[in-house]
Amino acid sequence: MKKTFNLAVLPGDGIGPEVMREGYKILNILKKKCFINFNIHEYDIGGIAIDKFGSALPKSTLLGCERSNAILLGSVGGPKWKHFPDDEQPERGALLPLRKYFNLFANIRPSVLYSELKSLSPLRHTVIHSDINILCIRELTGGIYFGKSGRKYNKNNKKYAFDTEKYYESEIERIAHLAFRIANTRKKKIVSIDKANVLSSSKLWREVVDNVSKLYPHIEVSHLYIDNAVMQIIKNPSQFDIILCSNLFGDIISDECAAITGSIGMLASASLNEKNFGLYEPAGGSAPDIQGKNIANPIAQILSIALLLRYSMGLFELSDAIYESVKKTLKMGYRTFDIIDNQNDYITTSHMGDIISNTLIKEI
Ligand code: NAD
């Protein structure tokens, strides 16, 4: 009998449960057709968990995740819980502690511009003539977001604020190793982003990436300053394969890459720890403006399952098959509301899930 893979499913709020329903269709196909022994348990997280248990991340959810090999998340948050104190709100109260608890130090975000959706990109056709497939690998648990920060008064009673960027060599090493290992499965090319002409933390970043690169001589590595990198991504995105960056720079760059692809509803992300335990989720939020209308794009949720297969289960071919099914579905002209162009009508969330599922069944 095949080994059981315990999966914690956390649909969350807003469109989370709607797109997760489509995710379940894919999981069921993988179970039935590929005999993957998923042992799935569903838990509450975010606003719905506040309503039921008084906490955005109840103990039962955390325990369930702990007993699992990976987490598949929908999204959390919404106007209903906006009046809660910052730390108790769905995002701050659930996602940050979850990332911290499982030490998810690496965030991986693929930005793929499908040829069928090129008209949605804000970039000119002459710039996006070739395929765009960028994998942004961002350090997630260190750097300026976790350094000392605060507000003070100097001796002349002038108010100031400060934030501190601090990186341990070991923190840079582990994300660099991960990037090199992933590069091995792609185009063997990494661009590392920093500001080494000014920042000490960036100087160490560059030094460590160079040192780690000596262990992977077949991977090409180059460095760009952040200011140049944001320009290069707009001018010629096809030149990039893997972009490796710190927490702060990754926050900015991953959104820039996302914008090039047209819709947030297409983007999935993975956050990993050192044991390949991962949290897989759409990059977007709970989209309260379209909640309950059956028009949300389920592709990001479906592709987060493709990332789960790749990064926590090592099932590369099945992961590629999901990407291929999405691509074929788009090629056939099916579009949800957010990716519609002049030539197509839009279909519902559930219809999109059905078409991708049927395509996947033929693909595997
Ligand atoms: P959002 O990502 O929810 O929505 C931004 C825009 O993108 C909206 O117009 C929305 O309709 C659209 N959109 C998002 N996902 C889509 C999809 N799958 N298909 C079609 N359109 C989609 O961001 P926001 O409006 O700033 O935040 C709404 C709530 O989500 C807030 O409470 C915020 O805190 C929360 N949030 C949660 C997460 C998360 O769970 N990881 C991430 C970001 C925001």
Short mmCIF file of N, CA and C and ligand atoms in Angstrom, two decimals, residues 15 19 73-79 81-82 89-91 95 99 263-266 281-290 295-300 336-338, ligand 1:
data_model
loop_
_atom_site.label_atom_id
_atom_site.label_comp_id
_atom_site.label_asym_id
_atom_site.label_seq_id
_atom_site.Cartn_x
_atom_site.Cartn_y
_atom_site.Cartn_z
N ILE A 15 -13.77 34.07 -0.70
CA ILE A 15 -13.80 33.12 -1.82
C ILE A 15 -13.02 31.83 -1.49
N VAL A 19 -13.14 28.51 -3.98
CA VAL A 19 -12.07 28.01 -4.85
C VAL A 19 -11.54 26.67 -4.32
N LEU A 73 -4.20 25.92 1.93
CA LEU A 73 -4.98 27.03 2.47
C LEU A 73 -5.77 27.73 1.37
N GLY A 74 -6.95 28.24 1.73
CA GLY A 74 -7.70 29.09 0.79
C GLY A 74 -7.25 30.53 0.99
N SER A 75 -8.02 31.27 1.78
CA SER A 75 -7.60 32.64 2.11
C SER A 75 -8.36 33.08 3.35
N VAL A 76 -7.86 34.11 4.01
CA VAL A 76 -8.53 34.56 5.23
C VAL A 76 -8.78 36.07 5.20
N GLY A 77 -9.74 36.48 6.01
CA GLY A 77 -9.98 37.91 6.18
C GLY A 77 -11.26 38.41 5.55
N GLY A 78 -11.59 39.67 5.88
CA GLY A 78 -12.80 40.28 5.33
C GLY A 78 -13.24 41.41 6.22
N PRO A 79 -14.16 42.26 5.71
CA PRO A 79 -14.56 43.46 6.46
C PRO A 79 -15.19 43.15 7.82
N TRP A 81 -14.25 41.39 10.17
CA TRP A 81 -13.32 41.28 11.31
C TRP A 81 -12.33 42.44 11.37
N LYS A 82 -12.62 43.51 10.60
CA LYS A 82 -11.70 44.66 10.51
C LYS A 82 -11.56 45.41 11.83
N GLN A 89 -6.67 39.98 14.13
CA GLN A 89 -7.37 39.93 12.84
C GLN A 89 -6.99 38.65 12.10
N PRO A 90 -7.83 38.22 11.16
CA PRO A 90 -7.59 36.93 10.52
C PRO A 90 -6.17 36.74 9.96
N GLU A 91 -5.67 37.76 9.21
CA GLU A 91 -4.34 37.56 8.59
C GLU A 91 -3.23 37.55 9.63
N LEU A 95 -2.13 33.75 9.85
CA LEU A 95 -1.08 33.39 8.89
C LEU A 95 0.32 33.59 9.44
N ARG A 99 3.09 30.60 9.91
CA ARG A 99 4.41 30.61 9.24
C ARG A 99 5.52 30.47 10.27
N SER A 263 -3.51 38.47 -13.75
CA SER A 263 -4.51 38.39 -12.68
C SER A 263 -3.97 37.68 -11.46
N ILE A 264 -4.31 38.21 -10.31
CA ILE A 264 -3.92 37.61 -9.03
C ILE A 264 -4.60 36.24 -8.88
N GLY A 265 -5.69 36.05 -9.56
CA GLY A 265 -6.43 34.78 -9.48
C GLY A 265 -5.72 33.61 -10.12
N MET A 266 -4.55 33.88 -10.75
CA MET A 266 -3.80 32.81 -11.42
C MET A 266 -2.57 32.39 -10.62
N GLU A 281 -0.93 27.95 -1.05
CA GLU A 281 -2.09 28.85 -1.05
C GLU A 281 -2.10 29.75 -2.29
N PRO A 282 -3.26 30.28 -2.64
CA PRO A 282 -3.30 31.31 -3.69
C PRO A 282 -2.61 32.57 -3.18
N ALA A 283 -2.01 33.34 -4.09
CA ALA A 283 -1.31 34.56 -3.66
C ALA A 283 -2.30 35.65 -3.23
N GLY A 284 -3.51 35.61 -3.74
CA GLY A 284 -4.49 36.66 -3.45
C GLY A 284 -5.18 36.44 -2.11
N GLY A 285 -6.06 37.37 -1.78
CA GLY A 285 -6.78 37.31 -0.52
C GLY A 285 -8.18 36.73 -0.67
N SER A 286 -9.06 37.11 0.27
CA SER A 286 -10.39 36.49 0.33
C SER A 286 -11.40 37.17 -0.60
N ALA A 287 -10.96 38.23 -1.29
CA ALA A 287 -11.76 38.91 -2.32
C ALA A 287 -13.23 39.09 -1.93
N PRO A 288 -13.51 39.83 -0.85
CA PRO A 288 -14.91 39.97 -0.40
C PRO A 288 -15.81 40.60 -1.45
N ASP A 289 -15.21 41.38 -2.38
CA ASP A 289 -16.04 42.03 -3.41
C ASP A 289 -16.71 41.03 -4.36
N ILE A 290 -16.18 39.82 -4.47
CA ILE A 290 -16.80 38.84 -5.39
C ILE A 290 -17.25 37.57 -4.66
N ILE A 295 -17.85 33.50 -9.19
CA ILE A 295 -17.09 34.03 -10.34
C ILE A 295 -15.58 34.08 -10.06
N ALA A 296 -15.17 33.70 -8.85
CA ALA A 296 -13.72 33.76 -8.54
C ALA A 296 -12.96 32.78 -9.43
N ASN A 297 -11.73 33.15 -9.73
CA ASN A 297 -10.88 32.27 -10.53
C ASN A 297 -10.28 31.18 -9.62
N PRO A 298 -10.56 29.91 -9.90
CA PRO A 298 -10.02 28.86 -9.02
C PRO A 298 -8.62 28.40 -9.42
N ILE A 299 -8.04 29.02 -10.46
CA ILE A 299 -6.76 28.51 -10.99
C ILE A 299 -5.64 28.61 -9.97
N ALA A 300 -5.57 29.72 -9.22
CA ALA A 300 -4.50 29.85 -8.22
C ALA A 300 -4.58 28.71 -7.19
N THR A 336 -12.42 32.83 -16.66
CA THR A 336 -13.27 33.38 -15.60
C THR A 336 -13.29 34.90 -15.76
N PHE A 337 -14.13 35.53 -14.96
CA PHE A 337 -14.40 36.96 -15.07
C PHE A 337 -13.13 37.83 -15.10
N ASP A 338 -12.15 37.48 -14.24
CA ASP A 338 -10.96 38.32 -14.08
C ASP A 338 -9.99 38.24 -15.26
P1 NAD B 1 -7.65 40.44 -2.54
O1 NAD B 1 -6.49 39.69 -3.11
O2 NAD B 1 -8.61 39.65 -1.74
O3 NAD B 1 -8.46 41.16 -3.73
C1 NAD B 1 -7.86 42.11 -4.59
C2 NAD B 1 -8.61 42.11 -5.94
O4 NAD B 1 -8.29 40.89 -6.63
C3 NAD B 1 -10.13 42.12 -5.75
O5 NAD B 1 -10.72 42.89 -6.75
C4 NAD B 1 -10.52 40.66 -5.93
O6 NAD B 1 -11.83 40.48 -6.44
C5 NAD B 1 -9.48 40.16 -6.92
N1 NAD B 1 -9.21 38.72 -6.76
C6 NAD B 1 -8.47 38.13 -5.78
N2 NAD B 1 -8.48 36.81 -5.94
C7 NAD B 1 -9.21 36.57 -7.03
C8 NAD B 1 -9.61 35.37 -7.71
N3 NAD B 1 -9.22 34.16 -7.29
N4 NAD B 1 -10.37 35.49 -8.80
C9 NAD B 1 -10.76 36.69 -9.26
N5 NAD B 1 -10.43 37.85 -8.67
C10 NAD B 1 -9.68 37.78 -7.56
O7 NAD B 1 -7.03 41.63 -1.67
P2 NAD B 1 -7.75 42.69 -0.72
O8 NAD B 1 -9.05 43.11 -1.33
O9 NAD B 1 -6.73 43.69 -0.43
O10 NAD B 1 -8.03 41.90 0.62
C11 NAD B 1 -9.29 41.32 0.95
C12 NAD B 1 -9.13 40.53 2.25
O11 NAD B 1 -8.21 39.46 2.06
C13 NAD B 1 -8.57 41.39 3.39
O12 NAD B 1 -9.24 41.05 4.57
C14 NAD B 1 -7.11 40.98 3.48
O13 NAD B 1 -6.62 41.11 4.77
C15 NAD B 1 -7.20 39.51 3.06
N6 NAD B 1 -5.98 38.94 2.49
C16 NAD B 1 -5.73 37.65 2.78
C17 NAD B 1 -4.63 37.02 2.23
C18 NAD B 1 -4.42 35.56 2.53
O14 NAD B 1 -5.32 34.91 3.01
N7 NAD B 1 -3.26 35.01 2.21
C19 NAD B 1 -3.79 37.71 1.34
C20 NAD B 1 -4.10 39.03 1.03
C21 NAD B 1 -5.22 39.64 1.61
#
